mmCIF file with all atom_site columns, C-alpha atoms in Angstrom:
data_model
loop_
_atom_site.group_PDB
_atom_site.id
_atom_site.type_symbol
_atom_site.label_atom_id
_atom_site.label_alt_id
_atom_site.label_comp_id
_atom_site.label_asym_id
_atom_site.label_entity_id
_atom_site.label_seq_id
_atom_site.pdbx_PDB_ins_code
_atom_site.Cartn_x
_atom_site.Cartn_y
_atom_site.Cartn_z
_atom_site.occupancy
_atom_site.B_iso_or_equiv
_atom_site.pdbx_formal_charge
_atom_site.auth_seq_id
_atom_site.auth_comp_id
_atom_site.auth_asym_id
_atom_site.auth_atom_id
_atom_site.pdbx_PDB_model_num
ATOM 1   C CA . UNK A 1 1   ? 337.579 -119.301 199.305 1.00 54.00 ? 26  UNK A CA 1
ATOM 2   C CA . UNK A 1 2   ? 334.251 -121.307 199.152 1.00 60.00 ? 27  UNK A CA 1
ATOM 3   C CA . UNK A 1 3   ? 331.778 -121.749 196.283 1.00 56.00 ? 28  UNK A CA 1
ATOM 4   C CA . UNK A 1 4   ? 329.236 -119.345 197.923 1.00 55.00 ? 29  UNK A CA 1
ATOM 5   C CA . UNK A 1 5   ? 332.255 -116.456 197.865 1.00 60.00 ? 30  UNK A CA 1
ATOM 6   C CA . UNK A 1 6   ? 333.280 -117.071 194.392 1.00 63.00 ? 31  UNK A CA 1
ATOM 7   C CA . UNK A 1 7   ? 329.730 -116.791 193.386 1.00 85.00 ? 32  UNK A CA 1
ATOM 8   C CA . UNK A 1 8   ? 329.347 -113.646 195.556 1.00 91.00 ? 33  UNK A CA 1
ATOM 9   C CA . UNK A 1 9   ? 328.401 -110.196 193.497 1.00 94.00 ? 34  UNK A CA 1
ATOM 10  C CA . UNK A 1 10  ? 327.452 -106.698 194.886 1.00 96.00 ? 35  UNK A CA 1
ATOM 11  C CA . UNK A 1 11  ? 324.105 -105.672 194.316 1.00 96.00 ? 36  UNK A CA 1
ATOM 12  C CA . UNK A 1 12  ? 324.414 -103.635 191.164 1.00 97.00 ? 37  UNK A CA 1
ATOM 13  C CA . UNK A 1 13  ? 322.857 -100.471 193.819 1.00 96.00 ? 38  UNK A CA 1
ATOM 14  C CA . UNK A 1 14  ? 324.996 -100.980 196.789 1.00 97.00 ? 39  UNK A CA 1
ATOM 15  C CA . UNK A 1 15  ? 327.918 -101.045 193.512 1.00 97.00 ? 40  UNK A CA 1
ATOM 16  C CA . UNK A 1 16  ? 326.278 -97.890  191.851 1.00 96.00 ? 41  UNK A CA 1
ATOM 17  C CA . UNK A 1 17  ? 325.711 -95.642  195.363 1.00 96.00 ? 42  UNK A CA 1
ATOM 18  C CA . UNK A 1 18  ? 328.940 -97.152  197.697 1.00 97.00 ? 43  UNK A CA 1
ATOM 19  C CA . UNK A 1 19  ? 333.120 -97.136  197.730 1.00 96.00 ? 44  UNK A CA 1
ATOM 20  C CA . UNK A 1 20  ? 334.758 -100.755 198.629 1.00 94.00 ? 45  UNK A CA 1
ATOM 21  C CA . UNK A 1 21  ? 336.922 -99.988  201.245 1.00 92.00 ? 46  UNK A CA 1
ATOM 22  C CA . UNK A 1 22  ? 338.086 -103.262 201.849 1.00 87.00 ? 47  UNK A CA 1
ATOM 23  C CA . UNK A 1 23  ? 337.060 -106.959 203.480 1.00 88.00 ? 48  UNK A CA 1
ATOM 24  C CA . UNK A 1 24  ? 336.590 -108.427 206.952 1.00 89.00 ? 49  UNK A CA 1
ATOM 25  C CA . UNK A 1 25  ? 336.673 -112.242 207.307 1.00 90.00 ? 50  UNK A CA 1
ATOM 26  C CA . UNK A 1 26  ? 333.208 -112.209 206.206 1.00 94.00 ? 51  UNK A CA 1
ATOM 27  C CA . UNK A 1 27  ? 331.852 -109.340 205.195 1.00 94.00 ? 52  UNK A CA 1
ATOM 28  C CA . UNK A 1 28  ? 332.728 -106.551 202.402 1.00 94.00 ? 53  UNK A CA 1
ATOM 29  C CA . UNK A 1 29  ? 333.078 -103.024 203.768 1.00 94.00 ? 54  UNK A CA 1
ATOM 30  C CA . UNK A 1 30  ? 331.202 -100.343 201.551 1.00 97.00 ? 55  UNK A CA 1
ATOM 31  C CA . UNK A 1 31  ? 331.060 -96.339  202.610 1.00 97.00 ? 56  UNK A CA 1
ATOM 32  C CA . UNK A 1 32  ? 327.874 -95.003  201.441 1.00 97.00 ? 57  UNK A CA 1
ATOM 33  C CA . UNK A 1 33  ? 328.850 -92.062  198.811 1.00 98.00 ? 58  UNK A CA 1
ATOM 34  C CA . UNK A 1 34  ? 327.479 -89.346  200.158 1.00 96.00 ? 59  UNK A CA 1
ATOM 35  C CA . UNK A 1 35  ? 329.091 -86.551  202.639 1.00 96.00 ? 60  UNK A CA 1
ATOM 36  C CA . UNK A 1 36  ? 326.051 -85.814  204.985 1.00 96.00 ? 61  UNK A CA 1
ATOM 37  C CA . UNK A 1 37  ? 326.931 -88.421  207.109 1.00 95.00 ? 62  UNK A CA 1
ATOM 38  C CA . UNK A 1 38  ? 329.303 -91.509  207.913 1.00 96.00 ? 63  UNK A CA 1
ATOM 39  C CA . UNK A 1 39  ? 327.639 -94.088  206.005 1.00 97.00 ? 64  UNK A CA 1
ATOM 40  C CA . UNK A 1 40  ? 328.700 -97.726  206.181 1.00 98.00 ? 65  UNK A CA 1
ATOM 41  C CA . UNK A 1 41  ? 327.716 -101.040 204.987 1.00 98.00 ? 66  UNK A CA 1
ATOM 42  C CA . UNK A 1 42  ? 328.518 -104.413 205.352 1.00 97.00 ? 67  UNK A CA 1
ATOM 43  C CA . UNK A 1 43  ? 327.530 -106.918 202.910 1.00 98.00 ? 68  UNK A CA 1
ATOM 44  C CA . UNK A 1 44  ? 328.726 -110.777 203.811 1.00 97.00 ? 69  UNK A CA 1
ATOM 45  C CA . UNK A 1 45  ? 330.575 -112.326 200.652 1.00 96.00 ? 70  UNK A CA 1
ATOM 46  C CA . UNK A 1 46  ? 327.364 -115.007 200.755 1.00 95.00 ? 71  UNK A CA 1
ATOM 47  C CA . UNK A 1 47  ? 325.720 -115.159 196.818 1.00 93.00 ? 72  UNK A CA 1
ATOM 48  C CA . UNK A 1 48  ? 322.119 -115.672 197.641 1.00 92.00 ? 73  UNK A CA 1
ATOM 49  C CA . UNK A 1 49  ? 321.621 -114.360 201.250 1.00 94.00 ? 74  UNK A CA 1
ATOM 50  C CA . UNK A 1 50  ? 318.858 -112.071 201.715 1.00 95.00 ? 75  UNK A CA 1
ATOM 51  C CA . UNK A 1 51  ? 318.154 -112.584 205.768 1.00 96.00 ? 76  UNK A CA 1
ATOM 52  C CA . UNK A 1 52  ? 321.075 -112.682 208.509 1.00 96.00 ? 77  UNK A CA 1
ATOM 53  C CA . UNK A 1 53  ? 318.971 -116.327 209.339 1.00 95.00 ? 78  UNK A CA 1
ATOM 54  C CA . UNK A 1 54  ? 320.416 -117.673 205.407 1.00 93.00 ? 79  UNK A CA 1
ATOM 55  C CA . UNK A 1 55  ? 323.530 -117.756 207.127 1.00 96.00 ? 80  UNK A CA 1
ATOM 56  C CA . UNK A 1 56  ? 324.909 -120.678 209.091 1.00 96.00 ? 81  UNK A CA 1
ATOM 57  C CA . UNK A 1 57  ? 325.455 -120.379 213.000 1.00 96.00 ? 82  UNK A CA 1
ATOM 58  C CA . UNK A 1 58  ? 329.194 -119.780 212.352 1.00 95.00 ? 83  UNK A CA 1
ATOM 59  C CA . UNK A 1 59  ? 328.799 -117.090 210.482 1.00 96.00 ? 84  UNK A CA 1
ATOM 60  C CA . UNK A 1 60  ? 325.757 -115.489 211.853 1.00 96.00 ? 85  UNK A CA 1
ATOM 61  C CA . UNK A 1 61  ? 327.697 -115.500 214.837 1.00 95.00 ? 86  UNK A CA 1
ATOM 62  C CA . UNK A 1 62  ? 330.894 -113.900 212.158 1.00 94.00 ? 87  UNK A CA 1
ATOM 63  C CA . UNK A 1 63  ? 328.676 -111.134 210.709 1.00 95.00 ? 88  UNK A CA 1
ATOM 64  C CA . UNK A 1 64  ? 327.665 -110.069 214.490 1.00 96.00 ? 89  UNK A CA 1
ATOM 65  C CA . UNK A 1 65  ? 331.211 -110.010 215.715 1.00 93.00 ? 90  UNK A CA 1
ATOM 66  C CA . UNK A 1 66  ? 332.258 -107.538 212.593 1.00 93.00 ? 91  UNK A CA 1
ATOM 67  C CA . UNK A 1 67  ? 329.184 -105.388 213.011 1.00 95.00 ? 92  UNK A CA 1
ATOM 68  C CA . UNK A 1 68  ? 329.672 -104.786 216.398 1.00 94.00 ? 93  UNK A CA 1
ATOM 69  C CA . UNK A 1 69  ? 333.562 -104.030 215.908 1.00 92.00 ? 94  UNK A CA 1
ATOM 70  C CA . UNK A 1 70  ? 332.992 -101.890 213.054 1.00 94.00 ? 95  UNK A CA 1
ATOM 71  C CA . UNK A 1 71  ? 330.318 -99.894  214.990 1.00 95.00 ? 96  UNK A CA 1
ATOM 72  C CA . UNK A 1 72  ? 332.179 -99.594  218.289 1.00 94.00 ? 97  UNK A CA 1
ATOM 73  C CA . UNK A 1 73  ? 335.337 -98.044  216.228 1.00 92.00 ? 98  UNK A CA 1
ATOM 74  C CA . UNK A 1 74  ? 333.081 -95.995  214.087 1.00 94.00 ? 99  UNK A CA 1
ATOM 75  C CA . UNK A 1 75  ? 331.652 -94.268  217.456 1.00 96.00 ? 100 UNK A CA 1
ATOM 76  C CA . UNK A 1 76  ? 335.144 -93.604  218.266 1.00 93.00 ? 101 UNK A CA 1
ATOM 77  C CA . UNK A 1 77  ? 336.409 -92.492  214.883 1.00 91.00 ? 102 UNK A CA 1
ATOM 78  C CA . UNK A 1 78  ? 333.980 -90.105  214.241 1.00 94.00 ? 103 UNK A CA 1
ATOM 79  C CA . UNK A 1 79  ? 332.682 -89.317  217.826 1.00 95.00 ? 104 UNK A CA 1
ATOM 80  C CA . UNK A 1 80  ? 329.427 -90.175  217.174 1.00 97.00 ? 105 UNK A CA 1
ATOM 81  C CA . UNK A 1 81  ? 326.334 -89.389  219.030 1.00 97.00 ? 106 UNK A CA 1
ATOM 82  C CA . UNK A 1 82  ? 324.351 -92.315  218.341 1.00 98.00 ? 107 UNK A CA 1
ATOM 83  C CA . UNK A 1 83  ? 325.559 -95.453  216.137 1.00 98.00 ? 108 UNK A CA 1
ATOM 84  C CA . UNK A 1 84  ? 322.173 -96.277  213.622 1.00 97.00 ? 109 UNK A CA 1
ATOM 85  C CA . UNK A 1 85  ? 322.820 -99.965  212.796 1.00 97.00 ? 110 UNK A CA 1
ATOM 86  C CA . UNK A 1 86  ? 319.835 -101.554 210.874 1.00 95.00 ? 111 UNK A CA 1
ATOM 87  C CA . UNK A 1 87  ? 319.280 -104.306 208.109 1.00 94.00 ? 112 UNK A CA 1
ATOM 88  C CA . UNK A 1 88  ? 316.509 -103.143 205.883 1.00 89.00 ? 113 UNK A CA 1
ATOM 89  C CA . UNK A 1 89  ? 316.762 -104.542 202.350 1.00 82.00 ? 114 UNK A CA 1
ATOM 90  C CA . UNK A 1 90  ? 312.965 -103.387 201.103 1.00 87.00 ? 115 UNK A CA 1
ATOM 91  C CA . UNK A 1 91  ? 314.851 -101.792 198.128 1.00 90.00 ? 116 UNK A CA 1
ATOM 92  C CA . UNK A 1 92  ? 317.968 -104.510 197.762 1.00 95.00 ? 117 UNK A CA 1
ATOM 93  C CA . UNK A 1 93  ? 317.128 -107.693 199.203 1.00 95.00 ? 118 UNK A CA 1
ATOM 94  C CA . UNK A 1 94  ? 320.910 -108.902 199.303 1.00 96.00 ? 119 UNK A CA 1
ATOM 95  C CA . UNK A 1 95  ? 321.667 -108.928 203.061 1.00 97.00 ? 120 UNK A CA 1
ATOM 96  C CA . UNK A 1 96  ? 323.694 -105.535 204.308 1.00 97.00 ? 121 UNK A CA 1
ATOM 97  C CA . UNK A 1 97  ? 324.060 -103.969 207.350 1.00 98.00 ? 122 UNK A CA 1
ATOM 98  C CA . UNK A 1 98  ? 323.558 -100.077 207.774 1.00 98.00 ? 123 UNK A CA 1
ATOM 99  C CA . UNK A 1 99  ? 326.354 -98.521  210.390 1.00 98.00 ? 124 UNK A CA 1
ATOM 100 C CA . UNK A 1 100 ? 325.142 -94.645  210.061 1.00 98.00 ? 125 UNK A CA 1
ATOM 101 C CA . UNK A 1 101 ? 327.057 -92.536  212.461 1.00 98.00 ? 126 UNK A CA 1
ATOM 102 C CA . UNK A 1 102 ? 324.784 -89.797  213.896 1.00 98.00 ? 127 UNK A CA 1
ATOM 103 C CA . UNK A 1 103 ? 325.169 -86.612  215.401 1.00 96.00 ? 128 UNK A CA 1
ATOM 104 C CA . UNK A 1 104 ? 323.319 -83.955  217.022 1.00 96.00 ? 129 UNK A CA 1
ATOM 105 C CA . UNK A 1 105 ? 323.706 -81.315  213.823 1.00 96.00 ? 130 UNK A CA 1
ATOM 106 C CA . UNK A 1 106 ? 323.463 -83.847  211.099 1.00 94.00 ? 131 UNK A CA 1
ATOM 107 C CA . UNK A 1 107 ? 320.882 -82.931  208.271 1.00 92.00 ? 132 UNK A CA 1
ATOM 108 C CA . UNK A 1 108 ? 318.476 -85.277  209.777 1.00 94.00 ? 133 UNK A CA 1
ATOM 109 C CA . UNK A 1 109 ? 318.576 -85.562  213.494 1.00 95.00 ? 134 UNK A CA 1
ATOM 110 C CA . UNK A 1 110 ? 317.440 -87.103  215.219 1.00 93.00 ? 135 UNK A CA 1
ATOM 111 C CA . UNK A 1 111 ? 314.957 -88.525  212.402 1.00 92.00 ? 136 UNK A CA 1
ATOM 112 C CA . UNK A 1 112 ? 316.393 -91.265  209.895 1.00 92.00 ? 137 UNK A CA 1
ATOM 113 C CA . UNK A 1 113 ? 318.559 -90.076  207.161 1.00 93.00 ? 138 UNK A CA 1
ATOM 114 C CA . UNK A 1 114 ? 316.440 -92.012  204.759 1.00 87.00 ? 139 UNK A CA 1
ATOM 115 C CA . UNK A 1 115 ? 315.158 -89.017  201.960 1.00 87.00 ? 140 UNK A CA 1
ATOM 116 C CA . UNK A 1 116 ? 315.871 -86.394  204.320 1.00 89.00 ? 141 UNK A CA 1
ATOM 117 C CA . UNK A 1 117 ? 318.623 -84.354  202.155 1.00 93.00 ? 142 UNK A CA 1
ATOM 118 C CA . UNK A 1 118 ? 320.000 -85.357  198.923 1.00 94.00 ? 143 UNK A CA 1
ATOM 119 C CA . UNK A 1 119 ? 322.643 -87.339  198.724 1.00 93.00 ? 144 UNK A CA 1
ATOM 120 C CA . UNK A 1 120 ? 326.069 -85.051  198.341 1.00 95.00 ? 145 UNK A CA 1
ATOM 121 C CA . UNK A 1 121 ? 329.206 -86.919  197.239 1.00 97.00 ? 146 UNK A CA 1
ATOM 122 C CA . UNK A 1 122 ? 331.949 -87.063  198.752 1.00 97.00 ? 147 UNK A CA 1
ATOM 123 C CA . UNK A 1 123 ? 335.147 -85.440  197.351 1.00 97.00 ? 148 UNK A CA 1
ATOM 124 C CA . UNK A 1 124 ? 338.295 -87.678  196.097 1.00 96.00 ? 149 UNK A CA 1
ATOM 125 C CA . UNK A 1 125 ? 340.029 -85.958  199.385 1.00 97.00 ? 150 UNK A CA 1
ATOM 126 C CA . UNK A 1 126 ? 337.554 -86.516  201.483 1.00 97.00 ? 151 UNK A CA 1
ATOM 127 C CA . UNK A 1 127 ? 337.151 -90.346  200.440 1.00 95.00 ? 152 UNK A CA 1
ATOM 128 C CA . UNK A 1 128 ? 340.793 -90.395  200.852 1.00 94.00 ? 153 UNK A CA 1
ATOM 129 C CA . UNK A 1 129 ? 340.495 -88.920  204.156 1.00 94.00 ? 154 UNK A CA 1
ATOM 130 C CA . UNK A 1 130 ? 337.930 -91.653  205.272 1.00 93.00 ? 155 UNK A CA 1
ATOM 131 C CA . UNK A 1 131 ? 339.963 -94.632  203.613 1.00 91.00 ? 156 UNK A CA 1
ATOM 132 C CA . UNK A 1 132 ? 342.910 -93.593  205.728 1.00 89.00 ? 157 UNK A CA 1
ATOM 133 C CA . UNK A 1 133 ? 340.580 -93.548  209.038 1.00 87.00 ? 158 UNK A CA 1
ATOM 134 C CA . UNK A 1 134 ? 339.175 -96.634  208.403 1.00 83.00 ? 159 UNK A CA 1
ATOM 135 C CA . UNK A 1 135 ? 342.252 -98.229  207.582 1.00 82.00 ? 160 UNK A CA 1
ATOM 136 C CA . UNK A 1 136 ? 344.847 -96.985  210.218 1.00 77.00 ? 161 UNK A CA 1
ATOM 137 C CA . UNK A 1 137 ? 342.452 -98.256  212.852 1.00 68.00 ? 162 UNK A CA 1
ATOM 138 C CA . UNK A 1 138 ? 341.235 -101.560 211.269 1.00 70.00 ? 163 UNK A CA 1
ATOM 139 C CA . UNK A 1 139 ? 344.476 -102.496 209.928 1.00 72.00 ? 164 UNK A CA 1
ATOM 140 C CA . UNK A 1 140 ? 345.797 -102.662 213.218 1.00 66.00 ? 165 UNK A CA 1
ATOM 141 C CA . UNK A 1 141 ? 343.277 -104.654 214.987 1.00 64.00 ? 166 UNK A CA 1
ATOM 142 C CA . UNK A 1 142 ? 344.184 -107.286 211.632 1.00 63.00 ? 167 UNK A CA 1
ATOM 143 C CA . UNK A 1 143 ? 340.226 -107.564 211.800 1.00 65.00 ? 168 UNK A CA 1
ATOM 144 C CA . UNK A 1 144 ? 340.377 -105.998 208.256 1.00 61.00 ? 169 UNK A CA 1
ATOM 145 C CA . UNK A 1 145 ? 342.240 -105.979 204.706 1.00 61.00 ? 170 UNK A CA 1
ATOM 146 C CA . UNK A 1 146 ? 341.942 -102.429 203.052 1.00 62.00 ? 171 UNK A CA 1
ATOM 147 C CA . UNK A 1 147 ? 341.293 -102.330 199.142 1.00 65.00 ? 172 UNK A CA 1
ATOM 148 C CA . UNK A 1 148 ? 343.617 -100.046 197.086 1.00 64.00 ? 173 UNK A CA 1
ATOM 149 C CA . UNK A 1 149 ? 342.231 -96.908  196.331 1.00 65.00 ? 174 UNK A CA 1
ATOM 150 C CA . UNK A 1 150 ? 340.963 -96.543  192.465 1.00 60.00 ? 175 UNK A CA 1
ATOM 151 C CA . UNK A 1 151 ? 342.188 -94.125  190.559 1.00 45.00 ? 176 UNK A CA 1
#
């Protein structure tokens, strides 16, 4: 572990509104609380980095190669219609990645999801439900390690 990861903390919003599912090579996986759609995020364990350009080549390159893997499996996972990936950070400036699955009869089609409906939590089964998804699939690609669930 390098100096930038032990100095590495979650935006205190992307800690107050997501679930840690667990931790590519680079990047922390976060599911978006909130039921209306698929909502993922993927923050790189960098302190300090607010643009994908903060990072070196190496991982730029990293951060790319788990973004597109997590997006590809989340089309397949959840049969998506259209995979929203986007890096915003207006409202938290640490760098994260957006991986919204989208489907024809989501609240917000084909507009973005952004203020649309509120925000409906997810369930403790249905967060188990997603952990399990995530984790049989990424588990076995060894691209991922899975946090415990919380109790």
């Amino acid at each position: 572990m390098d100096e930038l990861e032990l100095e590495f903390e979650l935006h205190p919003q992307l800690a107050a509104d997501c679930i840690v599912l667990g931790d590519f090579p680079l990047c922390r996986l976060l599911l978006i609380n909130d039921a209306n759609y698929p909502w993922f995020i993927l923050v790189p364990r960098r302190a300090g980095a607010t643009e994908i350009y903060h990072l070196p080549e190496e991982e730029r390159c990293q951060m790319i190669h788990e973004s597109s893997f997590l997006a590809e499996n989340l089309a397949d996972i959840f049969a998506a219609k259209k995979m929203n990936v986007a890096s915003l950070g207006n409202m938290v400036p640490q760098l994260h990645l957006h991986h919204i699955v989208r489907q024809e009869d989501d609240a917000a089609w084909p507009g973005p999801v952004w203020g649309k409906v509120p925000a409906k939590p997810y369930t403790d089964e249905q967060i188990h439900e997603i952990r399990h998804k995530v984790e049989v699939l990424l588990t076995n690609t060894g691209e991922v390690t899975i946090s415990p669930e919380e109790s």
